[in-house]
Every structure is written in C-alpha cells, then in structure tokens.
Coordinates of N, CA, C and O in Angstrom, one line a residue:
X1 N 0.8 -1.2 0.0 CA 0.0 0.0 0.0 C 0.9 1.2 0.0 O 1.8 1.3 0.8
X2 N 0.6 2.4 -1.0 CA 1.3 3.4 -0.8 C 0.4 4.7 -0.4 O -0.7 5.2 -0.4
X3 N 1.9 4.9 -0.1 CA 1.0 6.9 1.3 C 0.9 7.6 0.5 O 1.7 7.1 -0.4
X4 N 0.2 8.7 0.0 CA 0.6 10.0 -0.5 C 0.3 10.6 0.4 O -0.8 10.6 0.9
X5 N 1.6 11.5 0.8 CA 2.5 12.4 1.4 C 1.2 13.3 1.7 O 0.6 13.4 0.7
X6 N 0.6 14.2 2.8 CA -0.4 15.4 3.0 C -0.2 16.8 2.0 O -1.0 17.7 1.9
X7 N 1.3 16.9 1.3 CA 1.1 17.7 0.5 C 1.3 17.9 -0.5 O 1.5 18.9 -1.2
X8 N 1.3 16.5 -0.7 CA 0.8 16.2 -2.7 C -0.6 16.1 -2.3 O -1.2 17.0 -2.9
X9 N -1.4 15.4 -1.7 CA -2.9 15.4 -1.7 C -3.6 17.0 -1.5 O -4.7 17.4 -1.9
X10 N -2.7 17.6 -0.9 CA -2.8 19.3 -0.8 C -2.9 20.4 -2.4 O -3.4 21.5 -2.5
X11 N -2.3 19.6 -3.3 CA -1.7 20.5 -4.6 C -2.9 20.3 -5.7 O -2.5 20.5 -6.8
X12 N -3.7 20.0 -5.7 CA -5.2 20.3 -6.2 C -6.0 21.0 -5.3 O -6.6 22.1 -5.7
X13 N -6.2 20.6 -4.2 CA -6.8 22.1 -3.6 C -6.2 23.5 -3.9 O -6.8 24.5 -4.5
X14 N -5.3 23.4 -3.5 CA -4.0 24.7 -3.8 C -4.4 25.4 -5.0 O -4.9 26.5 -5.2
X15 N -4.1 24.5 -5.7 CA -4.6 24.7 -7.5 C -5.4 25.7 -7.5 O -5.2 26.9 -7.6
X16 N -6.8 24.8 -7.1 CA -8.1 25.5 -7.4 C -8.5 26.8 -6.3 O -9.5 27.5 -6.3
X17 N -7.4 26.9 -5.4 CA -7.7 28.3 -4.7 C -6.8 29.1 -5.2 O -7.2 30.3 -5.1
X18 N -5.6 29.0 -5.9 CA -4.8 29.7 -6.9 C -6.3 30.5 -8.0 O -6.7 31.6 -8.1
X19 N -6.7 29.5 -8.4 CA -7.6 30.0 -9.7 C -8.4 30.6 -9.5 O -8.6 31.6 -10.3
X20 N -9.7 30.1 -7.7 CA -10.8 30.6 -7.8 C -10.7 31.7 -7.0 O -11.8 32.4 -7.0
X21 N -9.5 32.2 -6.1 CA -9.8 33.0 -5.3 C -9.7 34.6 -5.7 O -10.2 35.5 -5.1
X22 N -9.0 34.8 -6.8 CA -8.9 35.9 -7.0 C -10.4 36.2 -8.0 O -10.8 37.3 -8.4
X23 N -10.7 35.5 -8.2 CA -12.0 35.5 -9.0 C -13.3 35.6 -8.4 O -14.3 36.1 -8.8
X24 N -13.2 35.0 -7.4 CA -14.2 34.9 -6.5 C -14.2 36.9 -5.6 O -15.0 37.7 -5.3
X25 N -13.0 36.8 -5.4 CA -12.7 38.2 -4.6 C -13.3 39.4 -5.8 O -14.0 40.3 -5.3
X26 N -13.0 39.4 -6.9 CA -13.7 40.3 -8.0 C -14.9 40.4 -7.9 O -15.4 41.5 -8.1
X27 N -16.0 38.9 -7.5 CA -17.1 38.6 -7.9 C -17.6 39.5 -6.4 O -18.6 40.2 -6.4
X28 N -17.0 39.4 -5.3 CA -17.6 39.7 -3.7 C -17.4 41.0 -3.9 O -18.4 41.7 -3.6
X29 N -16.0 41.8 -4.3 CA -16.5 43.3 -4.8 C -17.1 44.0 -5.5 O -17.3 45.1 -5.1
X30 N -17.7 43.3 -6.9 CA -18.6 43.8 -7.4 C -20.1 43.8 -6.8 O -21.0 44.7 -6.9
X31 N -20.2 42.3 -5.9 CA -21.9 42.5 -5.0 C -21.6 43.7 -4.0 O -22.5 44.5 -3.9
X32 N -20.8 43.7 -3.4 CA -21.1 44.3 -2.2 C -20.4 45.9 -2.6 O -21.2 46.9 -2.3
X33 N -19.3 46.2 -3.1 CA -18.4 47.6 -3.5 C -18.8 48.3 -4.3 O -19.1 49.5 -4.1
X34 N -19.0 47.7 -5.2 CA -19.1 48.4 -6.8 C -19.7 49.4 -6.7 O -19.1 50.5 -6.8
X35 N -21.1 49.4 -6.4 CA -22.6 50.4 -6.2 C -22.3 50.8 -5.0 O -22.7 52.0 -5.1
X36 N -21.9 50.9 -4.1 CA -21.3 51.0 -3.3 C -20.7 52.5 -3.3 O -21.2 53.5 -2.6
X37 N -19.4 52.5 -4.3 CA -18.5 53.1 -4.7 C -19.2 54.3 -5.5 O -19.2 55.5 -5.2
X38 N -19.5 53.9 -6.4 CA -20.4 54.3 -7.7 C -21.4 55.4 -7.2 O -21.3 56.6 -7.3
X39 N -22.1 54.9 -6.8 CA -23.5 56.0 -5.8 C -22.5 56.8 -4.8 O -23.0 57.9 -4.6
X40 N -21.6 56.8 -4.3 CA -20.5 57.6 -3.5 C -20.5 58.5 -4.2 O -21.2 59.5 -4.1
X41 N -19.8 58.2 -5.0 CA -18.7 59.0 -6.3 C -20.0 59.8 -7.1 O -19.9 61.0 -6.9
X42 N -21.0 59.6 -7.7 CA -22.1 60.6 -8.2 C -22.4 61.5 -7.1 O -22.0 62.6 -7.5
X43 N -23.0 61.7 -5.4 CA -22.8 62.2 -4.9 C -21.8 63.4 -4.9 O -22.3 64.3 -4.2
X44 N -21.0 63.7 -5.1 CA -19.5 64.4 -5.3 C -19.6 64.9 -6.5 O -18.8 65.8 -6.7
X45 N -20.4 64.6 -7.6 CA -20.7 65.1 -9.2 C -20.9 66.8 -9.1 O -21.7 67.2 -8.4
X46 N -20.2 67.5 -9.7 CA -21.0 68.5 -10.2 C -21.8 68.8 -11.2 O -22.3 67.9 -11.9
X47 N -22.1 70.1 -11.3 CA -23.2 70.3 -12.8 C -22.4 69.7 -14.2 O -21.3 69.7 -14.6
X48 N -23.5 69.3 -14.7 CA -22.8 68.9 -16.3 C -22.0 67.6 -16.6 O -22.0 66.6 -15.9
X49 N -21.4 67.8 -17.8 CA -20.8 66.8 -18.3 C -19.4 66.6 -17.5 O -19.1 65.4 -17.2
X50 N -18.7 67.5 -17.1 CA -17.8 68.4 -16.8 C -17.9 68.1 -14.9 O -17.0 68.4 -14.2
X51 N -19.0 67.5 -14.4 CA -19.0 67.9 -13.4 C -18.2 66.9 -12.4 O -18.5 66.9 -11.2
X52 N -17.1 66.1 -12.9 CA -16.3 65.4 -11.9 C -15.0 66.4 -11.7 O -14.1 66.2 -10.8
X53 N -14.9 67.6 -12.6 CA -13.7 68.4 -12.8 C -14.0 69.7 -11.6 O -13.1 70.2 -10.9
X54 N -15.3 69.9 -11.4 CA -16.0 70.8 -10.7 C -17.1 69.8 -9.9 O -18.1 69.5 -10.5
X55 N -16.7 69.3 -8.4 CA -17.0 68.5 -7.5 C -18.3 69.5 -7.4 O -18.6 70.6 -7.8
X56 N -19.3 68.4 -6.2 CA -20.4 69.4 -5.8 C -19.7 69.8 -4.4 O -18.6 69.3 -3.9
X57 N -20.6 71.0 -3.7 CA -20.0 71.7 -2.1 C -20.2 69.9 -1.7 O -19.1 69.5 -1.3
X58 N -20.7 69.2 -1.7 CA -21.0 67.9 -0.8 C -20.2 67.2 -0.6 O -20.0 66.4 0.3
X59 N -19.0 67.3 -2.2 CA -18.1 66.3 -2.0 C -17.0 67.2 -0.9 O -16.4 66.7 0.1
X60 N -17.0 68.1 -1.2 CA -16.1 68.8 -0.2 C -16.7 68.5 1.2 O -15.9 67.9 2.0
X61 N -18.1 68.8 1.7 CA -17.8 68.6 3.0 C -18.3 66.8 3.6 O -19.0 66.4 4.5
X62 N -17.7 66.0 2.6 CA -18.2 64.7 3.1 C -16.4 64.1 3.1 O -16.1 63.4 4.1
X63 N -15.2 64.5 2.0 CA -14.1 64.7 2.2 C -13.0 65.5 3.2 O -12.0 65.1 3.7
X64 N -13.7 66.9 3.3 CA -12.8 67.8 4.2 C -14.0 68.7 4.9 O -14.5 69.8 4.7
X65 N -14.4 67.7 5.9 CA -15.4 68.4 6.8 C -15.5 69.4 7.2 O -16.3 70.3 6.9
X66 N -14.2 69.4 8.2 CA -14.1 70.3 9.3 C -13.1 72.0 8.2 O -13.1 73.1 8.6
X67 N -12.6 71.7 7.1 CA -12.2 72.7 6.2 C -13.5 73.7 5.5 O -13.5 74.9 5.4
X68 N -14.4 72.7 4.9 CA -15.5 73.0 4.9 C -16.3 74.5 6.1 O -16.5 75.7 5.9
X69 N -16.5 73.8 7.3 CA -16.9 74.5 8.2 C -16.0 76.0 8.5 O -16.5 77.2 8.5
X70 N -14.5 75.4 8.8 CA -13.7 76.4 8.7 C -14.1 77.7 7.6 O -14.2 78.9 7.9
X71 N -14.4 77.1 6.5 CA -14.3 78.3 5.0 C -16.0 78.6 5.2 O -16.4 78.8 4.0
X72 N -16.8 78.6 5.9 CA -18.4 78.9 6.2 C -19.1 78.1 4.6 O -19.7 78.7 3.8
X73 N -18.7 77.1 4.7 CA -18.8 76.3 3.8 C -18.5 76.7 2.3 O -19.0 76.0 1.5
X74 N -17.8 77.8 1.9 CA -17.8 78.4 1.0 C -16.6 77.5 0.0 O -15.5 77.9 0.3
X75 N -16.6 76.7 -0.8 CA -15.4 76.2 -1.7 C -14.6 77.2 -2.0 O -13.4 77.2 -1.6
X76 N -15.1 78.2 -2.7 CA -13.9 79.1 -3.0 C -12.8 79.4 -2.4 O -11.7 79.9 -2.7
X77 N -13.5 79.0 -1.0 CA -12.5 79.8 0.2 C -10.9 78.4 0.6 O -9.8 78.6 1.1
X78 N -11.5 77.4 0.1 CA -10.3 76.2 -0.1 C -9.2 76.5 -1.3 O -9.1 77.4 -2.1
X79 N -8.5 75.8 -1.1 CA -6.9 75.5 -1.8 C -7.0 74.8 -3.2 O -8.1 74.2 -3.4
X80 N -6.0 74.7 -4.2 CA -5.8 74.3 -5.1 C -5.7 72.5 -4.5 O -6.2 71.6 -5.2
X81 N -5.2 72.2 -3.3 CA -5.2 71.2 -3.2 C -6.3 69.9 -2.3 O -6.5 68.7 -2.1
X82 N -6.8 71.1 -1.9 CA -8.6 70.8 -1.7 C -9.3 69.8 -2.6 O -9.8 68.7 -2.6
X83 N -9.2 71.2 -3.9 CA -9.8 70.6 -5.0 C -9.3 69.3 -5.7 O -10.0 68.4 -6.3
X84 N -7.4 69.5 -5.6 CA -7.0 68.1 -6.3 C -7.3 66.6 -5.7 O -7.3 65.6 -6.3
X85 N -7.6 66.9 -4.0 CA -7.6 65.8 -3.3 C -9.3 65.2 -3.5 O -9.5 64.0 -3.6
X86 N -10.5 66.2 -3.5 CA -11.5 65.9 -4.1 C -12.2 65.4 -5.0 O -13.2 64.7 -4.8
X87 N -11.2 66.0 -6.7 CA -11.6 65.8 -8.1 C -10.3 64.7 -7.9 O -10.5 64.0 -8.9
X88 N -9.6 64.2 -7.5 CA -8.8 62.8 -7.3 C -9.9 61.5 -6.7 O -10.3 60.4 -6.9
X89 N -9.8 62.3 -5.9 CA -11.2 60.8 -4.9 C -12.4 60.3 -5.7 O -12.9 59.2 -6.0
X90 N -12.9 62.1 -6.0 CA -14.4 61.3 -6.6 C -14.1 60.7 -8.3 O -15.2 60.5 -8.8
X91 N -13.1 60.6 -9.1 CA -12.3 60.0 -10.4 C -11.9 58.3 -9.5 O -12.2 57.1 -9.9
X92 N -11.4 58.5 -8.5 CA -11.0 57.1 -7.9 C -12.2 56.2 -7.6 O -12.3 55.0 -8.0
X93 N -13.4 57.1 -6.6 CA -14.3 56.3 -6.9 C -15.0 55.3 -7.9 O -15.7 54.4 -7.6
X94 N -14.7 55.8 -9.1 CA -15.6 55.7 -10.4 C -14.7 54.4 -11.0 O -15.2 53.2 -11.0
X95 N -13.3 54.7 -11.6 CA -12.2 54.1 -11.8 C -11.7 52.7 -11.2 O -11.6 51.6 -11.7
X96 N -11.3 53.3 -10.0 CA -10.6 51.9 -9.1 C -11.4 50.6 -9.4 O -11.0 49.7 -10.1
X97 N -12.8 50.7 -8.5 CA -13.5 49.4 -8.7 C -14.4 48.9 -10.3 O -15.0 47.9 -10.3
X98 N -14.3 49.7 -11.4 CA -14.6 49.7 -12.3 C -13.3 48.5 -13.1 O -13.5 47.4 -13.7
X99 N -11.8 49.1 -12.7 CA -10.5 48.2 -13.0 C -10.8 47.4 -12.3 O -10.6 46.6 -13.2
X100 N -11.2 46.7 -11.3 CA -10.6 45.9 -10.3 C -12.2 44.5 -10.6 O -12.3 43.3 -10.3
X101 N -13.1 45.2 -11.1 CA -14.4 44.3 -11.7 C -14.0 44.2 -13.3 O -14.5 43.1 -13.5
X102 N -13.5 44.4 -14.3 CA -13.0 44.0 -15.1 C -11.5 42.9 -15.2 O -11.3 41.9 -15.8
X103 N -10.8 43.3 -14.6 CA -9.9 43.0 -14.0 C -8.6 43.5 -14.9 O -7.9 42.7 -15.6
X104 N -8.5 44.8 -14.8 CA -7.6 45.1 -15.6 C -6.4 46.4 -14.8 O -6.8 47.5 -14.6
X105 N -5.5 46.1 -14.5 CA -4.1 46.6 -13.6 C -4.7 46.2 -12.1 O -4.9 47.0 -11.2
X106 N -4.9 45.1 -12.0 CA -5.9 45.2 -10.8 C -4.8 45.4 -9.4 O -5.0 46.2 -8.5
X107 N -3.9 44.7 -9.4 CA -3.1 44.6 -8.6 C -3.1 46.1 -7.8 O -3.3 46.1 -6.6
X108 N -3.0 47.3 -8.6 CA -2.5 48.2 -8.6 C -3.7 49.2 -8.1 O -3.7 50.1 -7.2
X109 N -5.0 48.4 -9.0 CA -6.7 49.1 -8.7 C -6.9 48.5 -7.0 O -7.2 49.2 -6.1
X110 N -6.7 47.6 -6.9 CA -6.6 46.6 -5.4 C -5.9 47.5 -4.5 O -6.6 48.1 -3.7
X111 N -4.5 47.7 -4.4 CA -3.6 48.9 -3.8 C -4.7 49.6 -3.7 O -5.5 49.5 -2.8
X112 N -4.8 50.6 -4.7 CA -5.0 51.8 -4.5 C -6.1 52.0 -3.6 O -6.1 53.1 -2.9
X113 N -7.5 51.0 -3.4 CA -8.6 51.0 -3.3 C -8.4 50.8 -1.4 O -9.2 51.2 -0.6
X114 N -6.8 49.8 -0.8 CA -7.0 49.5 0.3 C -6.5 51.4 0.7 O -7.3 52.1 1.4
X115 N -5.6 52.0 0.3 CA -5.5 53.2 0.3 C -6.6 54.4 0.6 O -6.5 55.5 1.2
X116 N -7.7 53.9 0.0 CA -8.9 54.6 -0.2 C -9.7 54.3 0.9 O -10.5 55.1 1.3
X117 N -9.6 53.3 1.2 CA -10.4 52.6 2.2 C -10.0 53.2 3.7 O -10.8 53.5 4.5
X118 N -8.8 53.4 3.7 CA -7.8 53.3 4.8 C -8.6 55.1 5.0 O -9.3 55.2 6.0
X119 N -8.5 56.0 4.4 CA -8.3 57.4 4.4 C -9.9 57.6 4.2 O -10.2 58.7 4.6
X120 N -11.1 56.8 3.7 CA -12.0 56.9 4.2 C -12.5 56.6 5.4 O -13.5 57.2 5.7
X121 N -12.1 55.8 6.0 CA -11.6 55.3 7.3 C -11.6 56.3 8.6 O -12.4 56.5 9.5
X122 N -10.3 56.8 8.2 CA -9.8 58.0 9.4 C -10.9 59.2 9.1 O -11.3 59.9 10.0
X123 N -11.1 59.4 7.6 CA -12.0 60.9 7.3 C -13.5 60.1 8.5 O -13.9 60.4 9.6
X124 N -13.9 59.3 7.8 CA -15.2 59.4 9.4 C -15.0 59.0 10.7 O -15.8 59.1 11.6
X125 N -13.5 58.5 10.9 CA -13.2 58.5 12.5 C -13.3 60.0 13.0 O -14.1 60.3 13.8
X126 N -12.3 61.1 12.4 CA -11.7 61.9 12.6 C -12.6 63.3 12.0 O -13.2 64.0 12.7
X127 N -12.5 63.3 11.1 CA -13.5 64.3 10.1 C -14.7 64.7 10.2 O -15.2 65.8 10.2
X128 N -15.4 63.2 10.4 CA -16.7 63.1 10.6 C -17.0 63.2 12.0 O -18.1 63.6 12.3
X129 N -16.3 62.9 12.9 CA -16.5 62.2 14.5 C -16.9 61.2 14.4 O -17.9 60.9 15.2
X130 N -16.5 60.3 13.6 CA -16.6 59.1 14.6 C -16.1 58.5 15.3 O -16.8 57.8 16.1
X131 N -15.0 58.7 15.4 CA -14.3 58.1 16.9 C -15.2 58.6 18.5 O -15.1 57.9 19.5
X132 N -15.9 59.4 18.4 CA -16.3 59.8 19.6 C -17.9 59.2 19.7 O -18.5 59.2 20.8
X133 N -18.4 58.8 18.6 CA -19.6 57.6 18.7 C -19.3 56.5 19.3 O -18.2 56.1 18.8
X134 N -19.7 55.4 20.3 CA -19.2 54.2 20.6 C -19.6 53.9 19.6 O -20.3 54.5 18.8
X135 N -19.3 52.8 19.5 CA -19.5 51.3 18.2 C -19.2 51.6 16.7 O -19.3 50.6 16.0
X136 N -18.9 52.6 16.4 CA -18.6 53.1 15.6 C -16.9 52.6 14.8 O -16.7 52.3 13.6
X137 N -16.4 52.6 15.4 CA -14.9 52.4 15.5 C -15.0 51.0 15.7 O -14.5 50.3 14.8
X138 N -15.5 50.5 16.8 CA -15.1 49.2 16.9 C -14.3 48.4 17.9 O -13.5 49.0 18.6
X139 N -14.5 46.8 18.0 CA -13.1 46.6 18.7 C -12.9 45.2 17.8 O -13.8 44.8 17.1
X140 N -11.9 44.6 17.8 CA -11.6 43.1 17.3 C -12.2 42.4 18.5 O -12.6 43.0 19.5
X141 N -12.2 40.7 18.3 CA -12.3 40.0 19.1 C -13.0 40.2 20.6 O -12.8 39.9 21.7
X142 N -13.9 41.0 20.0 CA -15.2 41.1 20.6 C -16.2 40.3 19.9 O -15.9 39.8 18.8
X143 N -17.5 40.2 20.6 CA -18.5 39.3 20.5 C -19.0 40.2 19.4 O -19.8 39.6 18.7
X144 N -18.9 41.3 18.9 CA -19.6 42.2 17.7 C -19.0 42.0 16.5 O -17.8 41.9 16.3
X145 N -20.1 41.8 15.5 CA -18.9 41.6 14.2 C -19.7 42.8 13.3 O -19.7 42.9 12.0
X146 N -20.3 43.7 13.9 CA -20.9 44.8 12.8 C -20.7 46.3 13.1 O -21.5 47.2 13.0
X147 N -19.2 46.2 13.5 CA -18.6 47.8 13.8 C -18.4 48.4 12.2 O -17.8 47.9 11.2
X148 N -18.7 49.1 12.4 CA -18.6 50.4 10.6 C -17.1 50.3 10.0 O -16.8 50.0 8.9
X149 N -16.1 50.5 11.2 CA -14.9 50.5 10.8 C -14.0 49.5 10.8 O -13.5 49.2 9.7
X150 N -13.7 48.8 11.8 CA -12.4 47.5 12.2 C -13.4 46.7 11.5 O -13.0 46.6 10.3
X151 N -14.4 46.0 11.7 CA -14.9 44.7 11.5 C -15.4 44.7 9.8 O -15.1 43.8 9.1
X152 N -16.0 45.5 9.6 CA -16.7 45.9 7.8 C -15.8 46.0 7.2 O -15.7 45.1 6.3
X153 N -14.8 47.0 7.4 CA -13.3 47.2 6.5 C -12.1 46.7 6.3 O -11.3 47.1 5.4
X154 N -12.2 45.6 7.5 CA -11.4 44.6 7.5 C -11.8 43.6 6.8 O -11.0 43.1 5.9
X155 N -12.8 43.2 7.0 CA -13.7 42.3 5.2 C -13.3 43.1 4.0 O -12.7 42.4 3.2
X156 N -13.4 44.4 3.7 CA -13.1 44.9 2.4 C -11.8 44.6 2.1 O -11.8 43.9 1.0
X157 N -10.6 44.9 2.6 CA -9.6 45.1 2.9 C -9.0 43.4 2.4 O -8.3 42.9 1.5
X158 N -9.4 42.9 3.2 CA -9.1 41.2 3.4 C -9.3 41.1 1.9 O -8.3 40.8 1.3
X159 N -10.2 41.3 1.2 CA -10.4 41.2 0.0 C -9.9 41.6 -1.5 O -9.7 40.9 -2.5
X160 N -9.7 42.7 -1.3 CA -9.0 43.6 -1.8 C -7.5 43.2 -2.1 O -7.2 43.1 -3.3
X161 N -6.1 42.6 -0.7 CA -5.8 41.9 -0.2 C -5.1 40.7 -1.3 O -4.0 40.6 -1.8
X162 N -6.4 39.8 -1.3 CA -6.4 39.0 -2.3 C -6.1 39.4 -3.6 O -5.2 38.7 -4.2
X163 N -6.6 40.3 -4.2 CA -6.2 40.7 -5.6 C -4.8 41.2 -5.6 O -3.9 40.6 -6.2
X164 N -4.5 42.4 -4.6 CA -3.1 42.4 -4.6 C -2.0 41.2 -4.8 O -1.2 41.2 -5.7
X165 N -2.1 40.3 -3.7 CA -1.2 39.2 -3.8 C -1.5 38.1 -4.7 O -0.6 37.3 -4.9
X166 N -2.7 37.9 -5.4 CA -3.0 37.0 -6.2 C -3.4 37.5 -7.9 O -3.4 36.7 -8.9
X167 N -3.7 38.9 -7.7 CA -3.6 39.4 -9.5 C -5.6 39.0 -9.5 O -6.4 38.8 -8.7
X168 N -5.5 39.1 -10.5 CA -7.0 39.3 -10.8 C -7.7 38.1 -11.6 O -8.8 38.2 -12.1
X169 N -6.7 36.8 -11.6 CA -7.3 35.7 -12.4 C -7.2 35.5 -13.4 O -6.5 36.2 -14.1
X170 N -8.0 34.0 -14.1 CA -8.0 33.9 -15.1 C -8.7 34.6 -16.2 O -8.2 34.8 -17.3
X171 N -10.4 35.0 -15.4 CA -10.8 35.5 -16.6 C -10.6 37.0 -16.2 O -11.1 37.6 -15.3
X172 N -9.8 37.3 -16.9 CA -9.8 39.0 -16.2 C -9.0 39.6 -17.7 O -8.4 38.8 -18.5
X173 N -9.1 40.6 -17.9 CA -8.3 41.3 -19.0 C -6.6 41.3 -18.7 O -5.8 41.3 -19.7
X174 N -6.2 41.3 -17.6 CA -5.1 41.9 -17.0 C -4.6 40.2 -17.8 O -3.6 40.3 -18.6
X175 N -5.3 39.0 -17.7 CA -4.6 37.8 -18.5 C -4.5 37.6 -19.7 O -3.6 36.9 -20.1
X176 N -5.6 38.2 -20.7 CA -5.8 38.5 -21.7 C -4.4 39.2 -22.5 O -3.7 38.8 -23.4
X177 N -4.3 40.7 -21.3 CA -3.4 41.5 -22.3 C -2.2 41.1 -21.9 O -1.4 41.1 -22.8
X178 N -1.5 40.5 -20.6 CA -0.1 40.5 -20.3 C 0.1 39.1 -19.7 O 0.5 38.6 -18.7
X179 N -0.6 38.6 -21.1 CA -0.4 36.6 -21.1 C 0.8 36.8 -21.0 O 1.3 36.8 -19.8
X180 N 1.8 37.1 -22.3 CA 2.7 36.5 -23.0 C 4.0 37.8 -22.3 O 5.1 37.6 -22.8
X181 N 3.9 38.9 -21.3 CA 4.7 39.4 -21.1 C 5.6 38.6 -20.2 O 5.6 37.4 -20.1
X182 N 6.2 39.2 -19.8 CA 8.1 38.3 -18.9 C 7.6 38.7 -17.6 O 8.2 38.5 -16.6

C-alpha cells in the first residue's frame, strides 16, 4: 500500500484556490463595493458633463469636513489642493473598482482601493466624529462583528488583499493583455 504524502494530496486544492480565489474576490466586490463606490462618487458630481472636474460643495464637506466648516462652507474659500484631493477621490471612486471588476491593472486598482479605504476610514473617524460615537470604530475579538470600521473594513480590505497578492485571475483582462509578457 502506498502513502501519498499530505502535500501532494494538498496541490489540487491549492490549484483550485490559486484559480478561484482571486476571481471569487472580484465577484464579492462587485456584489457588495461596486454600487457602493459608484453611488459615492455621483454624490461628489458637479453640474454637467464636466462635473467630476468641478465637484459638488458635498463632495467637499463629506471629504474635508471640518475645512468646509472652517471656510463657512464656502469652496472658493479652499486651496488648489482641496480641489485636487476631491476631483482625485471622486475619479478614484468611479475608476478603481470599475478596473478591479474587469480585472484590468488590478493589482494596482486593489492597492489603490485599500489606500482609499484606509483614508475613508480616518475621514469618518476623525472628520466626521466618529471616533467619539461608541461602536462606531469598533473593537476586534469582541462578541460584535458589525462595527462600521475595524470589522466591515477589514472584510473589504481582506479582499482587496487578495487581488493584490493574487492578481486578478483567469478571466480577467489583465490575463488577456499580459499573457505573453516576462
């Protein structure tokens, strides 16, 4: 009678989590992120065709709250870098998970998105006040698994994660165009 060893009987599972996981992780951001992101990012629209170049006042005070308040809500009264950090976010919203559901530079759409995550994060800890709501923030390894921040965004993140270290799969464009690259 012969053994096979626990990690050759291991290298078909392996396989198929090689294949399905980064694909699966695309499929869980599109249910849950996508619209998500998308309905975000319109919010922040300004007038017109034109209007992701010229944010609405909303995106300003849902991005830079307390700057907002500072300037009596007035945009004009903000910085060139106001605006770039604004008309950058609400283009990222639209963009990032648009690449990362196709699957195209995903690696990079994945980064960018835990980045995004991270700094929406602190803006409603800090910006918003959340830190000074209980439950809001959160704790780990507590009996709660539905804190806004630590426990929700650590699922996103976890996910996200995945694409980074695993690429975007088989069916994804990103395999399509840089099959045959080195």
């Amino acid at each position: 009678m012969t053994t096979i060893p626990l990690a050759q009987m291991a290298q078909p599972i392996n396989r198929l989590g090689d294949a399905l996981l980064p694909i699966l992780a695309r499929l869980v951001f599109a249910g849950v992120l996508l619209l998500y992101y998308w309905n975000s990012g319109l919010t922040k629209l300004g007038d017109g065709i034109f209007g992701f170049l010229q944010p609405s006042a909303g995106a300003y005070v849902q991005i830079f709250p307390k700057a907002m308040e500072a300037a009596g809500y007035d945009t004009s009264q903000l910085t060139f870098f106001h605006w770039a950090v604004v008309t950058g976010g609400t283009i990222a919203e639209f963009v990032l998970p648009l690449l990362i559901v196709i699957g195209l530079f995903t690696r990079l759409a994945a980064a960018g998105m835990i980045g995004f995550v991270v700094m929406q994060s602190l803006t409603d800890l800090y910006g918003h006040g959340g830190i000074a709501q209980e439950g809001t923030l959160g704790a780990w390894f507590d009996r709660m698994s539905d804190a806004l921040i630590l426990d929700q965004r650590a699922f996103w993140v976890l996910c996200l994660m995945i694409l980074v270290l695993k690429g975007a799969g088989a069916l994804s464009l990103d395999r399509q165009i840089f099959r045959n690259a080195p």
